[in-house]
Coordinates of C-alpha atoms in Angstrom, one line a residue:
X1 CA 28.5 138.1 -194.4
X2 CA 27.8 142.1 -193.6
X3 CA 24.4 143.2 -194.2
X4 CA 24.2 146.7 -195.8
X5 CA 23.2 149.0 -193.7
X6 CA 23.1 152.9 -195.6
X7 CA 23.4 154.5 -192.2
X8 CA 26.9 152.6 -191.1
X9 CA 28.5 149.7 -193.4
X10 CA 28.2 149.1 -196.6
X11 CA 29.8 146.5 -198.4
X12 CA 32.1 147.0 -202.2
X13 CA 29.2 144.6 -203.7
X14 CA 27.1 147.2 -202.8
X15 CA 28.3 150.1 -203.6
X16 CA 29.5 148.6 -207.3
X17 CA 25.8 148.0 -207.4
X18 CA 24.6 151.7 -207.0
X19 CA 27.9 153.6 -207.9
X20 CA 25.9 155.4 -211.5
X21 CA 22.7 156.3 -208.5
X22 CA 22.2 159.8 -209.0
X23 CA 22.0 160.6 -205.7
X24 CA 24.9 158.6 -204.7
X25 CA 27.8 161.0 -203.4
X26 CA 31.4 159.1 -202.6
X27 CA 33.8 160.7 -200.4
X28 CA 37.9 159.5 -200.4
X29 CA 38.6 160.3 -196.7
X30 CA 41.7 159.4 -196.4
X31 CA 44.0 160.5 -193.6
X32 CA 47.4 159.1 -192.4
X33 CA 49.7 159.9 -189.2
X34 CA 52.5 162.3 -189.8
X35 CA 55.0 159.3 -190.1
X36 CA 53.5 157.0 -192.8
X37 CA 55.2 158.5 -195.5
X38 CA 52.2 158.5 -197.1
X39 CA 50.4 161.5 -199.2
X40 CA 46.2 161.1 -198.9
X41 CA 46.0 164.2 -201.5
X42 CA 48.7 162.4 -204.3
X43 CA 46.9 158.9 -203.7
X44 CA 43.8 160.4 -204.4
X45 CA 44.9 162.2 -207.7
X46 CA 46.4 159.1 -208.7
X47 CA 43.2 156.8 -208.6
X48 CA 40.2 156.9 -206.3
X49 CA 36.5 155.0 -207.0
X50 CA 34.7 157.0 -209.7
X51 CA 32.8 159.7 -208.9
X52 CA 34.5 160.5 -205.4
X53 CA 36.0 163.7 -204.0
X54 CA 38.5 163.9 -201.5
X55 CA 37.5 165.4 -198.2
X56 CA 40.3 166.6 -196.6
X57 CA 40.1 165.7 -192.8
X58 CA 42.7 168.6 -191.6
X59 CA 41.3 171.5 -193.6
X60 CA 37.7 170.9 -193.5
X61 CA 37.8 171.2 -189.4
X62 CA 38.1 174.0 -187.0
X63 CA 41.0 175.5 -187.5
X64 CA 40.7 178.1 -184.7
X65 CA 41.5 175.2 -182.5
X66 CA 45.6 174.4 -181.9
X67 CA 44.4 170.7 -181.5
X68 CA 44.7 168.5 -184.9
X69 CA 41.6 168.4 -187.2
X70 CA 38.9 169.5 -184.2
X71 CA 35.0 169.1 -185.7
X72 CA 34.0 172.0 -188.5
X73 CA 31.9 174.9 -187.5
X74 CA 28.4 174.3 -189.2
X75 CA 28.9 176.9 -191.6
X76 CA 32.6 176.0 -192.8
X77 CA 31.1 172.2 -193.2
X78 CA 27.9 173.6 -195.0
X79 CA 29.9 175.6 -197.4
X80 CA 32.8 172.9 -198.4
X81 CA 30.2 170.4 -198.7
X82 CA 27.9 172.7 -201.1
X83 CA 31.3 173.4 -202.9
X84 CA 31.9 169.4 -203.2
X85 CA 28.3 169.1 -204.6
X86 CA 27.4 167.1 -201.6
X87 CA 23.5 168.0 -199.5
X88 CA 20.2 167.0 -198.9
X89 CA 18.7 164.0 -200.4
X90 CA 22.0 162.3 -201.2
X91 CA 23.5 158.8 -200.2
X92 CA 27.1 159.3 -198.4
X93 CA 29.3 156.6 -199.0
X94 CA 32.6 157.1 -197.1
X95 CA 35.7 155.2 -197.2
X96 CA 39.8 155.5 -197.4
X97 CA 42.9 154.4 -198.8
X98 CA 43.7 152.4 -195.4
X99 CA 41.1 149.6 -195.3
X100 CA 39.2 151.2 -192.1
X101 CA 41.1 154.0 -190.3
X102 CA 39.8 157.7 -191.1
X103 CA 37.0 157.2 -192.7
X104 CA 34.8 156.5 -189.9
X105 CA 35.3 159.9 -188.8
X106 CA 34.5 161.4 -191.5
X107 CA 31.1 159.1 -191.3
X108 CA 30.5 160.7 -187.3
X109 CA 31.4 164.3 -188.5
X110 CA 28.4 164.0 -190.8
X111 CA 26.3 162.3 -188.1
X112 CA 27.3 165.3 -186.0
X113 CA 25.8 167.8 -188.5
X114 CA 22.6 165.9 -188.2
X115 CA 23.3 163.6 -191.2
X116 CA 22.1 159.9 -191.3
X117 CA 22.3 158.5 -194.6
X118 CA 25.9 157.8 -194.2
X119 CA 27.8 154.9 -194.5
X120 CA 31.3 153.6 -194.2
X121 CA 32.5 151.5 -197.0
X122 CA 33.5 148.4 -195.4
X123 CA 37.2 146.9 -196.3
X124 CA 38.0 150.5 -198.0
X125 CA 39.7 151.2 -201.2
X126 CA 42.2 148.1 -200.3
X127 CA 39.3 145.8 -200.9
X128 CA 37.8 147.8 -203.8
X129 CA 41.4 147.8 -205.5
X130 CA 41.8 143.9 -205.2
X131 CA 38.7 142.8 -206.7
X132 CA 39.3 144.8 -209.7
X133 CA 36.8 146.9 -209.3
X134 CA 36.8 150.4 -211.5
X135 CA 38.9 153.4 -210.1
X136 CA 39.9 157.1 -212.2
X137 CA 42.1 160.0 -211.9
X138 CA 40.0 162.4 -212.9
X139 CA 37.7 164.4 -210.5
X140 CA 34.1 164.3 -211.0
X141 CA 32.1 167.1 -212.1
X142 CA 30.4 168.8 -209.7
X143 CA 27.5 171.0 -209.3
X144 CA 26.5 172.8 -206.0
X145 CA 24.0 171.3 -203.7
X146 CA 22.0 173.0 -201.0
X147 CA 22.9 171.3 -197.5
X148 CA 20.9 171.6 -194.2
X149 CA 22.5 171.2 -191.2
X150 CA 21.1 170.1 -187.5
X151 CA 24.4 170.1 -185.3
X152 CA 23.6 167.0 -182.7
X153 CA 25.1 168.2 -179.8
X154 CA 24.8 164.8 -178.1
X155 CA 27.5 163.1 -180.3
X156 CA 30.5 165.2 -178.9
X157 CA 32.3 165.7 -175.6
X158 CA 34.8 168.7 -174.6
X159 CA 37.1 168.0 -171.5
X160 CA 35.2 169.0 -169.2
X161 CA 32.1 166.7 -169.6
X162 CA 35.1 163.8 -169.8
X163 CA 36.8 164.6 -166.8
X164 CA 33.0 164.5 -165.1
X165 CA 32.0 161.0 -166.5
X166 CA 35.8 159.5 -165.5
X167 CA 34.9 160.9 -161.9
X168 CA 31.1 159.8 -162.2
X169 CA 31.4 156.5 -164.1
X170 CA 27.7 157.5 -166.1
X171 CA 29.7 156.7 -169.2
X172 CA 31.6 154.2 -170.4
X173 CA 35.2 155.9 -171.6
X174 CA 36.5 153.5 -174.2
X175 CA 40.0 154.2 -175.6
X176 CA 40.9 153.2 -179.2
X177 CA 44.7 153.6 -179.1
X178 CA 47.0 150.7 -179.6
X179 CA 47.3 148.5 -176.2
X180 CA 50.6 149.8 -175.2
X181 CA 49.8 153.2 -175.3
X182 CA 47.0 153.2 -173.4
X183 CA 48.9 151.2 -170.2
X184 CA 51.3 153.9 -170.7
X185 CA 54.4 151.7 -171.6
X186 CA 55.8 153.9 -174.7
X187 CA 55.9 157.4 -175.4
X188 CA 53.2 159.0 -177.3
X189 CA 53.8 159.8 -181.0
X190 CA 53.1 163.5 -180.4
X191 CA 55.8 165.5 -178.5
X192 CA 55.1 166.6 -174.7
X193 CA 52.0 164.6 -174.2
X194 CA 51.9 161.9 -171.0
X195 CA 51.7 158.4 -171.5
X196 CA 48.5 156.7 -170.1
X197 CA 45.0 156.7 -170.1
X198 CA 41.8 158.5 -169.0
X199 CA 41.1 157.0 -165.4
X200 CA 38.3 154.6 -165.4
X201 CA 38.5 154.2 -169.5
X202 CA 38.4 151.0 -171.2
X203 CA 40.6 150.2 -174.1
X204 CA 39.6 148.3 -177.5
X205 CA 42.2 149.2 -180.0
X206 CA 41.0 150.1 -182.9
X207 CA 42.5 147.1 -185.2
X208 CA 41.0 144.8 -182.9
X209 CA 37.4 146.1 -184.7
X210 CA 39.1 144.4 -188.1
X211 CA 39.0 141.5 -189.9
X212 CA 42.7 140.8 -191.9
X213 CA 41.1 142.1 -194.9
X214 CA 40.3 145.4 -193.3
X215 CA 36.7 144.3 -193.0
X216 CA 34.6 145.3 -189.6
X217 CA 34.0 142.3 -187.3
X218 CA 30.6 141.0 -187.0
X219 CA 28.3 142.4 -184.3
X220 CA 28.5 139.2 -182.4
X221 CA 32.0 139.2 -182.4
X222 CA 32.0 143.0 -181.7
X223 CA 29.8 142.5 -178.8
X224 CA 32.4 139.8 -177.7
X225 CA 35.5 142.1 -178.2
X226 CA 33.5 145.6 -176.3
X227 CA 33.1 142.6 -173.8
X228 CA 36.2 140.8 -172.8
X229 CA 37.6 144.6 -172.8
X230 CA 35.0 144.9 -169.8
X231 CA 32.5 147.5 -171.8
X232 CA 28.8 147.6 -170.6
X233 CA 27.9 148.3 -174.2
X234 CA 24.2 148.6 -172.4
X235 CA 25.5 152.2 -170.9
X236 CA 25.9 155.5 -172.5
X237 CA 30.1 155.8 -174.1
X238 CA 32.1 158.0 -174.9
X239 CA 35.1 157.1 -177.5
X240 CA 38.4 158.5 -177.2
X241 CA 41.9 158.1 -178.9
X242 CA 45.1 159.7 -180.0
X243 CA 43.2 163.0 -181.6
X244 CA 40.0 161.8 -182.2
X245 CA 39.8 159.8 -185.4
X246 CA 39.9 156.1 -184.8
X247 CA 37.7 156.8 -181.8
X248 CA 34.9 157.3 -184.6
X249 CA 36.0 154.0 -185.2
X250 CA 34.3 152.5 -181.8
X251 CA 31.5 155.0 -182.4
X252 CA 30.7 153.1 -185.5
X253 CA 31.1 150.0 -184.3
X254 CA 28.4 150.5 -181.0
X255 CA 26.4 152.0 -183.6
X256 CA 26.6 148.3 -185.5
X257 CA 26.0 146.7 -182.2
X258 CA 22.6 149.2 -181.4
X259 CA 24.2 151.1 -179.3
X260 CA 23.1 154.9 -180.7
X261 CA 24.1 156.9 -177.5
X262 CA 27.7 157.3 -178.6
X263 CA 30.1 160.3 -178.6
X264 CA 33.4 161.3 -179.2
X265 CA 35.5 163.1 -177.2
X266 CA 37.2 165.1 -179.9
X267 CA 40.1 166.9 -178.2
X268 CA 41.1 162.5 -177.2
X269 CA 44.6 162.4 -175.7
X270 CA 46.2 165.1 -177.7
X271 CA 44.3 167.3 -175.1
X272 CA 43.8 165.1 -171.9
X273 CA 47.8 164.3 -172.8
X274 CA 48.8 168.3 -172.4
X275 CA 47.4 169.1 -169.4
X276 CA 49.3 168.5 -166.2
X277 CA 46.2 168.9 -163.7
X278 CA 44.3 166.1 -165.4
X279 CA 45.0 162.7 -164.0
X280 CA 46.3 159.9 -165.9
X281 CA 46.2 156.2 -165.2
X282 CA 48.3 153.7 -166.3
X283 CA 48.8 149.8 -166.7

């Protein structure tokens, strides 16, 4: 059975116990892939858990960057969330329409603005939906908030502190992308990127982390996963994937197992993919 934890998972029981906190603020993150024929935006209109706003992954980044949804600038994240009546003093609670999928980096992007009473809703709106629980279509009201921001530059990696630890080994690289992909043996869903892996990564897919439900694992069978997969979960990691949002996905998860030196490599393989100098592994 999870144990709440405010900083990482909570579980629906919990939540449906403090949804009416004051000082609760609830977050629909939901993100999909460019094929799922799925709209985040329409689902969210159409019912989401009451009181939440929808935080829109691809706007509320840095748009400056021709990689998908790179990490906000402090001051565009300051000023959406004051906008979204989100800031100091408040209980996050993030989760999405998948079960466990974008949410989580939604959950790291507000551990990189210095944020820490944020959690993931474990099992997602899936889980929330089939116990009945209440949902709306209205959004909430919402008054501004004041938000103060402490970017923790330690939770992110560019390419070039990446390509040093897969020379250096200081880090453990850990890959999130399905199994396939990261051996390299099917293309990669966005055009002109390689197939392969960061040399000397590790790869746990990401929907190895889940229960069928959409639940997170346990930590002891977490540990046991980041294991067999030949992670030192004792070492400092850096998470990785297909454009950096199931990668927060890992991040969480080392977080669950009390791993806290964590970061993600936000440009993930739709940047170490482009680039013809960087070597790629594969098998």
């Amino acid at each position: 059975m999870l144990i709440d934890d405010p900083q990482t998972l909570v579980s629906t029981d919990w939540l449906a116990a403090h949804l009416h906190d004051p000082d609760l603020r609830i977050l629909d993150a939901s993100w999909y892939m460019p094929d799922s024929d799925r709209n985040a935006r329409a689902e969210y209109d159409a019912a989401h858990i009451p009181g939440a706003r929808f935080f829109d992954i691809d706007e509320i980044s840095d748009q400056r960057s021709e990689l998908p949804h790179m990490a906000p600038p402090v001051e565009k994240f300051m000023s959406r969330m004051r906008a979204m009546g989100v800031g100091d003093g408040h209980q996050v609670v993030i989760y999405d329409g998948a079960g466990m999928f974008s949410a989580p980096r939604v959950w790291w992007t507000f551990r990189l603005m210095g944020k820490t009473d944020v959690a993931v809703l474990d099992g997602g709106f899936p889980k929330w939906q089939a116990e009945g629980r209440p949902v709306e279509d209205m959004p909430p009201m919402v008054k501004d908030r004041h938000m103060t921001v402490r970017r923790q530059a330690s939770l992110i990696k560019d390419v070039t502190q990446v390509a040093a630890a897969s020379k250096l080994g200081d880090y453990e690289i850990i890959d999130a992308r399905p199994a396939e992909r990261f051996r390299g043996e099917v293309e990669e869903p966005r055009p002109g990127l390689r197939s392969g892996h960061i040399p000397n990564s590790k790869n746990v897919p990401f929907s190895s982390l889940l229960n069928a439900d959409g639940t997170m694992k346990t930590v002891t069978d977490l540990k046991s996963l980041f294991s067999g997969a030949g992670v030192d979960i004792s070492k400092p990691a850096i998470t990785t994937c297909g454009s950096g949002v199931t990668a927060a996905m890992l991040s969480l998860a080392l977080e669950r197992m009390g791993q806290p030196n964590h970061a993600v490599y936000d440009g993930s393989w739709a940047e170490w993919g482009m680039f013809s100098d960087l070597k790629v592994a594969k098998g």
